[in-house]
PDB file of C-alpha atoms in Angstrom:
ATOM      1  CA  ALA A 737      20.833  28.383  17.650  1.00  0.00           C
ATOM      2  CA  GLN A 738      21.165  25.273  15.540  1.00  0.00           C
ATOM      3  CA  SER A 739      18.139  24.952  13.306  1.00  0.00           C
ATOM      4  CA  VAL A 740      16.747  23.899  10.020  1.00  0.00           C
ATOM      5  CA  ALA A 741      14.414  25.988   7.888  1.00  0.00           C
ATOM      6  CA  GLN A 742      11.953  24.755   5.318  1.00  0.00           C
ATOM      7  CA  PRO A 743      10.621  28.016   3.900  1.00  0.00           C
ATOM      8  CA  GLU A 744       7.651  26.526   2.064  1.00  0.00           C
ATOM      9  CA  ASP A 745       4.736  25.010   3.951  1.00  0.00           C
ATOM     10  CA  GLN A 746       3.420  23.544   0.716  1.00  0.00           C
ATOM     11  CA  VAL A 747       4.730  22.836  -2.769  1.00  0.00           C
ATOM     12  CA  ASN A 748       2.393  22.111  -5.656  1.00  0.00           C
ATOM     13  CA  VAL A 749       3.637  20.463  -8.829  1.00  0.00           C
ATOM     14  CA  ALA A 750       2.077  18.692 -11.767  1.00  0.00           C
ATOM     15  CA  GLU A 751       2.831  15.037 -12.344  1.00  0.00           C
ATOM     16  CA  GLY A 752       5.802  14.604 -14.651  1.00  0.00           C
ATOM     17  CA  ASN A 753       7.296  17.979 -13.784  1.00  0.00           C
ATOM     18  CA  PRO A 754      10.461  18.379 -11.737  1.00  0.00           C
ATOM     19  CA  LEU A 755      10.083  19.141  -8.064  1.00  0.00           C
ATOM     20  CA  THR A 756      12.212  20.934  -5.491  1.00  0.00           C
ATOM     21  CA  VAL A 757      11.655  21.071  -1.755  1.00  0.00           C
ATOM     22  CA  LYS A 758      13.899  23.599  -0.065  1.00  0.00           C
ATOM     23  CA  CYS A 759      15.938  23.270   3.103  1.00  0.00           C
ATOM     24  CA  THR A 760      18.525  25.530   4.684  1.00  0.00           C
ATOM     25  CA  TYR A 761      20.451  25.007   7.895  1.00  0.00           C
ATOM     26  CA  SER A 762      22.285  27.222  10.325  1.00  0.00           C
ATOM     27  CA  VAL A 763      26.045  26.865  10.414  1.00  0.00           C
ATOM     28  CA  SER A 764      27.647  25.349  13.464  1.00  0.00           C
ATOM     29  CA  GLY A 765      30.350  22.813  12.784  1.00  0.00           C
ATOM     30  CA  ASN A 766      30.087  20.157  10.116  1.00  0.00           C
ATOM     31  CA  PRO A 767      26.475  19.313   9.340  1.00  0.00           C
ATOM     32  CA  TYR A 768      25.140  15.889   8.503  1.00  0.00           C
ATOM     33  CA  LEU A 769      21.901  16.303   6.596  1.00  0.00           C
ATOM     34  CA  PHE A 770      18.912  14.077   6.010  1.00  0.00           C
ATOM     35  CA  TRP A 771      15.573  14.012   4.254  1.00  0.00           C
ATOM     36  CA  TYR A 772      12.614  12.032   5.517  1.00  0.00           C
ATOM     37  CA  VAL A 773       9.130  11.486   4.121  1.00  0.00           C
ATOM     38  CA  GLN A 774       5.942  10.994   6.099  1.00  0.00           C
ATOM     39  CA  TYR A 775       2.793   9.508   4.640  1.00  0.00           C
ATOM     40  CA  PRO A 776      -0.542  10.016   6.448  1.00  0.00           C
ATOM     41  CA  ASN A 777      -0.782   8.199   9.776  1.00  0.00           C
ATOM     42  CA  ARG A 778       2.702   6.763   9.412  1.00  0.00           C
ATOM     43  CA  GLY A 779       6.102   7.316  10.909  1.00  0.00           C
ATOM     44  CA  LEU A 780       8.885   9.075   9.048  1.00  0.00           C
ATOM     45  CA  GLN A 781      10.860   7.133   6.480  1.00  0.00           C
ATOM     46  CA  PHE A 782      14.454   7.836   5.533  1.00  0.00           C
ATOM     47  CA  LEU A 783      15.010   9.104   1.975  1.00  0.00           C
ATOM     48  CA  LEU A 784      18.650  10.149   1.741  1.00  0.00           C
ATOM     49  CA  LYS A 785      21.551  11.652   3.616  1.00  0.00           C
ATOM     50  CA  TYR A 786      24.690  13.692   3.178  1.00  0.00           C
ATOM     51  CA  ILE A 787      27.526  12.643   5.465  1.00  0.00           C
ATOM     52  CA  THR A 788      30.643  13.400   3.456  1.00  0.00           C
ATOM     53  CA  GLY A 789      31.968  13.190  -0.074  1.00  0.00           C
ATOM     54  CA  ASP A 790      30.016  14.003  -3.222  1.00  0.00           C
ATOM     55  CA  ASN A 791      27.710  16.951  -2.732  1.00  0.00           C
ATOM     56  CA  LEU A 792      25.008  15.343  -4.860  1.00  0.00           C
ATOM     57  CA  VAL A 793      23.424  12.430  -3.080  1.00  0.00           C
ATOM     58  CA  LYS A 794      20.883  10.036  -4.465  1.00  0.00           C
ATOM     59  CA  GLY A 795      18.262   8.300  -2.415  1.00  0.00           C
ATOM     60  CA  SER A 796      15.104   6.247  -2.506  1.00  0.00           C
ATOM     61  CA  TYR A 797      12.309   6.572  -5.074  1.00  0.00           C
ATOM     62  CA  GLY A 798      14.397   8.656  -7.497  1.00  0.00           C
ATOM     63  CA  PHE A 799      14.981  11.539  -5.105  1.00  0.00           C
ATOM     64  CA  GLU A 800      18.268  13.385  -4.882  1.00  0.00           C
ATOM     65  CA  ALA A 801      19.618  16.331  -2.934  1.00  0.00           C
ATOM     66  CA  GLU A 802      22.550  18.662  -3.285  1.00  0.00           C
ATOM     67  CA  PHE A 803      24.604  19.836  -0.351  1.00  0.00           C
ATOM     68  CA  ASN A 804      25.643  23.462  -0.931  1.00  0.00           C
ATOM     69  CA  LYS A 805      27.980  24.626   1.785  1.00  0.00           C
ATOM     70  CA  SER A 806      28.232  28.234   0.604  1.00  0.00           C
ATOM     71  CA  GLN A 807      24.451  28.633   0.602  1.00  0.00           C
ATOM     72  CA  THR A 808      23.940  26.338   3.626  1.00  0.00           C
ATOM     73  CA  SER A 809      21.281  24.485   1.715  1.00  0.00           C
ATOM     74  CA  PHE A 810      20.246  20.902   1.092  1.00  0.00           C
ATOM     75  CA  HIS A 811      17.354  21.036  -1.352  1.00  0.00           C
ATOM     76  CA  LEU A 812      15.471  17.871  -2.255  1.00  0.00           C
ATOM     77  CA  LYS A 813      14.832  17.280  -5.935  1.00  0.00           C
ATOM     78  CA  LYS A 814      13.255  14.830  -8.310  1.00  0.00           C
ATOM     79  CA  PRO A 815      13.315  15.112 -12.115  1.00  0.00           C
ATOM     80  CA  SER A 816       9.778  13.850 -12.675  1.00  0.00           C
ATOM     81  CA  ALA A 817       7.149  13.923  -9.926  1.00  0.00           C
ATOM     82  CA  LEU A 818       4.609  11.164  -9.349  1.00  0.00           C
ATOM     83  CA  VAL A 819       1.209  11.496  -7.707  1.00  0.00           C
ATOM     84  CA  SER A 820       2.428   8.922  -5.184  1.00  0.00           C
ATOM     85  CA  ASP A 821       5.169  11.357  -4.103  1.00  0.00           C
ATOM     86  CA  SER A 822       2.496  13.465  -2.390  1.00  0.00           C
ATOM     87  CA  ALA A 823       3.426  13.468   1.290  1.00  0.00           C
ATOM     88  CA  LEU A 824       5.013  15.531   4.043  1.00  0.00           C
ATOM     89  CA  TYR A 825       8.771  16.002   3.739  1.00  0.00           C
ATOM     90  CA  PHE A 826      11.154  16.830   6.538  1.00  0.00           C
ATOM     91  CA  CYS A 827      14.727  18.015   6.407  1.00  0.00           C
ATOM     92  CA  ALA A 828      16.928  17.222   9.410  1.00  0.00           C
ATOM     93  CA  VAL A 829      20.446  18.075  10.550  1.00  0.00           C
ATOM     94  CA  THR A 830      22.775  16.737  13.184  1.00  0.00           C
ATOM     95  CA  TYR A 831      26.294  17.777  14.112  1.00  0.00           C
ATOM     96  CA  ASN A 832      27.150  14.949  16.465  1.00  0.00           C
ATOM     97  CA  PHE A 833      24.606  12.142  15.870  1.00  0.00           C
ATOM     98  CA  ASN A 834      23.148  12.833  19.307  1.00  0.00           C
ATOM     99  CA  LYS A 835      20.841  15.771  18.766  1.00  0.00           C
ATOM    100  CA  PHE A 836      18.800  15.934  15.611  1.00  0.00           C
ATOM    101  CA  TYR A 837      17.019  19.079  14.433  1.00  0.00           C
ATOM    102  CA  PHE A 838      14.069  18.876  12.093  1.00  0.00           C
ATOM    103  CA  GLY A 839      12.474  21.471   9.882  1.00  0.00           C
ATOM    104  CA  SER A 840       8.789  22.288  10.130  1.00  0.00           C
ATOM    105  CA  GLY A 841       7.946  20.128   7.136  1.00  0.00           C
ATOM    106  CA  THR A 842       6.802  20.795   3.577  1.00  0.00           C
ATOM    107  CA  LYS A 843       3.658  19.275   2.182  1.00  0.00           C
ATOM    108  CA  LEU A 844       4.168  18.161  -1.390  1.00  0.00           C
ATOM    109  CA  ASN A 845       1.087  17.968  -3.583  1.00  0.00           C
ATOM    110  CA  VAL A 846       1.531  16.320  -6.954  1.00  0.00           C
ATOM    111  CA  LYS A 847      -1.501  16.754  -9.178  1.00  0.00           C
ATOM    112  CA  PRO A 848      -2.348  14.409 -12.061  1.00  0.00           C
TER     113      PRO A 848
ATOM    114  CA  GLU B 303      11.110  -7.677  10.164  1.00  0.00           C
ATOM    115  CA  ALA B 304      13.201  -4.747  11.387  1.00  0.00           C
ATOM    116  CA  GLN B 305      10.963  -2.348  13.225  1.00  0.00           C
ATOM    117  CA  VAL B 306      10.384   0.147  16.004  1.00  0.00           C
ATOM    118  CA  THR B 307       7.206  -0.595  17.934  1.00  0.00           C
ATOM    119  CA  GLN B 308       5.357   1.967  19.999  1.00  0.00           C
ATOM    120  CA  ASN B 309       2.429   1.424  22.325  1.00  0.00           C
ATOM    121  CA  PRO B 310      -0.197   2.657  22.708  1.00  0.00           C
ATOM    122  CA  ARG B 311      -0.872   4.128  19.279  1.00  0.00           C
ATOM    123  CA  TYR B 312      -3.708   6.250  20.572  1.00  0.00           C
ATOM    124  CA  LEU B 313      -4.410   7.421  24.082  1.00  0.00           C
ATOM    125  CA  ILE B 314      -6.793   9.881  25.664  1.00  0.00           C
ATOM    126  CA  THR B 315      -6.065  10.683  29.288  1.00  0.00           C
ATOM    127  CA  VAL B 316      -6.721  13.359  31.883  1.00  0.00           C
ATOM    128  CA  THR B 317      -4.444  15.930  33.437  1.00  0.00           C
ATOM    129  CA  GLY B 318      -2.201  14.511  36.110  1.00  0.00           C
ATOM    130  CA  LYS B 319      -2.681  10.825  35.399  1.00  0.00           C
ATOM    131  CA  LYS B 320       0.740   9.250  34.934  1.00  0.00           C
ATOM    132  CA  LEU B 321       1.295   7.389  31.710  1.00  0.00           C
ATOM    133  CA  THR B 322       4.033   5.542  29.895  1.00  0.00           C
ATOM    134  CA  VAL B 323       4.516   5.175  26.162  1.00  0.00           C
ATOM    135  CA  THR B 324       6.638   2.156  25.373  1.00  0.00           C
ATOM    136  CA  CYS B 325       9.145   1.874  22.548  1.00  0.00           C
ATOM    137  CA  SER B 326      10.974  -1.253  21.480  1.00  0.00           C
ATOM    138  CA  GLN B 327      13.345  -1.915  18.574  1.00  0.00           C
ATOM    139  CA  ASN B 328      14.635  -5.229  17.239  1.00  0.00           C
ATOM    140  CA  MET B 329      17.634  -3.951  15.259  1.00  0.00           C
ATOM    141  CA  ASN B 330      20.196  -3.937  18.081  1.00  0.00           C
ATOM    142  CA  HIS B 331      20.575  -0.163  17.730  1.00  0.00           C
ATOM    143  CA  GLU B 332      22.551   1.660  20.397  1.00  0.00           C
ATOM    144  CA  TYR B 333      20.858   5.001  19.834  1.00  0.00           C
ATOM    145  CA  MET B 334      17.211   5.712  20.597  1.00  0.00           C
ATOM    146  CA  SER B 335      15.290   8.954  20.869  1.00  0.00           C
ATOM    147  CA  TRP B 336      11.849  10.475  21.373  1.00  0.00           C
ATOM    148  CA  TYR B 337      10.246  13.289  19.408  1.00  0.00           C
ATOM    149  CA  ARG B 338       7.002  15.148  19.478  1.00  0.00           C
ATOM    150  CA  GLN B 339       5.378  16.405  16.303  1.00  0.00           C
ATOM    151  CA  ASP B 340       3.194  19.486  16.395  1.00  0.00           C
ATOM    152  CA  PRO B 341       1.672  21.330  13.422  1.00  0.00           C
ATOM    153  CA  GLY B 342       3.976  24.014  12.081  1.00  0.00           C
ATOM    154  CA  LEU B 343       6.791  23.009  14.413  1.00  0.00           C
ATOM    155  CA  GLY B 344       7.997  19.825  12.814  1.00  0.00           C
ATOM    156  CA  LEU B 345       9.609  17.274  15.092  1.00  0.00           C
ATOM    157  CA  ARG B 346      11.291  18.324  18.298  1.00  0.00           C
ATOM    158  CA  GLN B 347      13.583  16.048  20.221  1.00  0.00           C
ATOM    159  CA  ILE B 348      12.565  15.258  23.794  1.00  0.00           C
ATOM    160  CA  TYR B 349      15.258  12.857  25.016  1.00  0.00           C
ATOM    161  CA  TYR B 350      17.839  10.611  23.491  1.00  0.00           C
ATOM    162  CA  SER B 351      19.942   7.685  24.622  1.00  0.00           C
ATOM    163  CA  MET B 352      23.314   6.692  23.228  1.00  0.00           C
ATOM    164  CA  ASN B 353      23.266   3.331  24.966  1.00  0.00           C
ATOM    165  CA  VAL B 354      22.007   1.460  28.025  1.00  0.00           C
ATOM    166  CA  GLU B 355      21.909   3.700  31.097  1.00  0.00           C
ATOM    167  CA  VAL B 356      23.031   6.723  29.026  1.00  0.00           C
ATOM    168  CA  THR B 357      20.346   9.331  28.416  1.00  0.00           C
ATOM    169  CA  ASP B 358      20.331  13.060  27.815  1.00  0.00           C
ATOM    170  CA  LYS B 359      17.924  15.905  27.188  1.00  0.00           C
ATOM    171  CA  GLY B 360      16.848  17.069  23.801  1.00  0.00           C
ATOM    172  CA  ASP B 361      15.246  20.418  23.073  1.00  0.00           C
ATOM    173  CA  VAL B 362      11.940  19.950  24.905  1.00  0.00           C
ATOM    174  CA  PRO B 363      12.487  17.623  27.912  1.00  0.00           C
ATOM    175  CA  GLU B 364      10.263  19.446  30.416  1.00  0.00           C
ATOM    176  CA  GLY B 365       7.483  17.239  31.753  1.00  0.00           C
ATOM    177  CA  TYR B 366       9.000  13.999  30.449  1.00  0.00           C
ATOM    178  CA  LYS B 367      11.215  11.256  31.817  1.00  0.00           C
ATOM    179  CA  VAL B 368      12.946   8.349  30.133  1.00  0.00           C
ATOM    180  CA  SER B 369      14.895   5.284  31.115  1.00  0.00           C
ATOM    181  CA  ARG B 370      17.130   2.878  29.213  1.00  0.00           C
ATOM    182  CA  LYS B 371      17.563  -0.259  31.241  1.00  0.00           C
ATOM    183  CA  GLU B 372      17.728  -2.549  28.221  1.00  0.00           C
ATOM    184  CA  LYS B 373      19.141  -1.910  24.791  1.00  0.00           C
ATOM    185  CA  ARG B 374      15.915  -2.618  22.955  1.00  0.00           C
ATOM    186  CA  ASN B 375      13.518  -0.550  25.117  1.00  0.00           C
ATOM    187  CA  PHE B 376      13.225   3.183  25.675  1.00  0.00           C
ATOM    188  CA  PRO B 377       9.974   4.138  27.419  1.00  0.00           C
ATOM    189  CA  LEU B 378       8.719   7.714  27.638  1.00  0.00           C
ATOM    190  CA  ILE B 379       7.118   8.620  30.942  1.00  0.00           C
ATOM    191  CA  LEU B 380       4.760  11.502  31.585  1.00  0.00           C
ATOM    192  CA  GLU B 381       4.558  11.759  35.376  1.00  0.00           C
ATOM    193  CA  SER B 382       1.819  14.381  35.434  1.00  0.00           C
ATOM    194  CA  PRO B 383       0.520  15.035  31.922  1.00  0.00           C
ATOM    195  CA  SER B 384      -0.841  18.440  31.026  1.00  0.00           C
ATOM    196  CA  PRO B 385      -2.897  19.568  28.015  1.00  0.00           C
ATOM    197  CA  ASN B 386       0.162  21.161  26.378  1.00  0.00           C
ATOM    198  CA  GLN B 387       1.598  17.650  26.056  1.00  0.00           C
ATOM    199  CA  THR B 388      -1.180  16.721  23.651  1.00  0.00           C
ATOM    200  CA  SER B 389       0.816  15.758  20.595  1.00  0.00           C
ATOM    201  CA  LEU B 390       1.956  13.044  18.247  1.00  0.00           C
ATOM    202  CA  TYR B 391       4.964  11.218  19.637  1.00  0.00           C
ATOM    203  CA  PHE B 392       7.583   9.272  17.732  1.00  0.00           C
ATOM    204  CA  CYS B 393      10.286   6.961  18.910  1.00  0.00           C
ATOM    205  CA  ALA B 394      13.301   6.396  16.674  1.00  0.00           C
ATOM    206  CA  SER B 395      16.479   4.351  16.718  1.00  0.00           C
ATOM    207  CA  SER B 396      19.696   4.261  14.729  1.00  0.00           C
ATOM    208  CA  LEU B 397      23.271   3.082  14.494  1.00  0.00           C
ATOM    209  CA  ALA B 398      24.365   6.588  15.376  1.00  0.00           C
ATOM    210  CA  ALA B 399      27.421   5.344  17.210  1.00  0.00           C
ATOM    211  CA  GLN B 400      28.798   4.261  13.844  1.00  0.00           C
ATOM    212  CA  ARG B 401      27.928   7.662  12.394  1.00  0.00           C
ATOM    213  CA  VAL B 402      25.557   6.112   9.948  1.00  0.00           C
ATOM    214  CA  GLY B 403      22.834   8.193  11.313  1.00  0.00           C
ATOM    215  CA  GLU B 404      19.579   7.509   9.563  1.00  0.00           C
ATOM    216  CA  LEU B 405      16.743   7.173  12.010  1.00  0.00           C
ATOM    217  CA  PHE B 406      14.178   4.379  11.962  1.00  0.00           C
ATOM    218  CA  PHE B 407      10.849   5.623  13.279  1.00  0.00           C
ATOM    219  CA  GLY B 408       7.947   3.952  14.959  1.00  0.00           C
ATOM    220  CA  GLU B 409       4.394   4.493  13.714  1.00  0.00           C
ATOM    221  CA  GLY B 410       3.666   7.166  16.282  1.00  0.00           C
ATOM    222  CA  SER B 411       1.552   7.521  19.419  1.00  0.00           C
ATOM    223  CA  ARG B 412      -1.171  10.129  19.404  1.00  0.00           C
ATOM    224  CA  LEU B 413      -1.731  11.431  22.910  1.00  0.00           C
ATOM    225  CA  THR B 414      -4.592  13.664  24.017  1.00  0.00           C
ATOM    226  CA  VAL B 415      -4.543  15.130  27.512  1.00  0.00           C
ATOM    227  CA  LEU B 416      -7.867  16.577  28.654  1.00  0.00           C
TER     228      LEU B 416
END
């Protein structure tokens, strides 16, 4: 089955420290990978995507992610976390731009 | 302003009473889709549409219908809602046909079926 796994329900990090939110996907063709962020009572907002090319992609608000084909991972990273980064983060994959598969979400808590 | 608009944002209804959640986008996107968000399950795709009059099932289509008569609108229809359809629903659109892919989401519609 095509799926995305976010193994951590919650990630806690202190402000100013680096953060990582993990995502792995099941292999079935060429994946196109995305990260979205959801703030309370809002819809999801696009952060970044990997379509092709450089495995390290940079996105909004200083976030970046690295596509690792051998480990089937697409972890979200940021060098220095902000309290305002606290939100719910979703990884998503598509293989054909028709069906999109989302992970279960990871709640990021950044403490002052 | 580019946006995806869903209505209603909140709805409480009773089992069996037909309802429609509307979705409209002003970005001329070909692709539109519906998702439901449930705790611990993330977002699951209900239906999607690649263009006018072209729709297909996602992962959880049971109990839902859609139509795409106009490019900008993609309503979600619950013919006979049941309590297990209590959820938070999102509509999204994108330029998927150009393989750009990022989805633009509406603000969500929280549905409670009693």
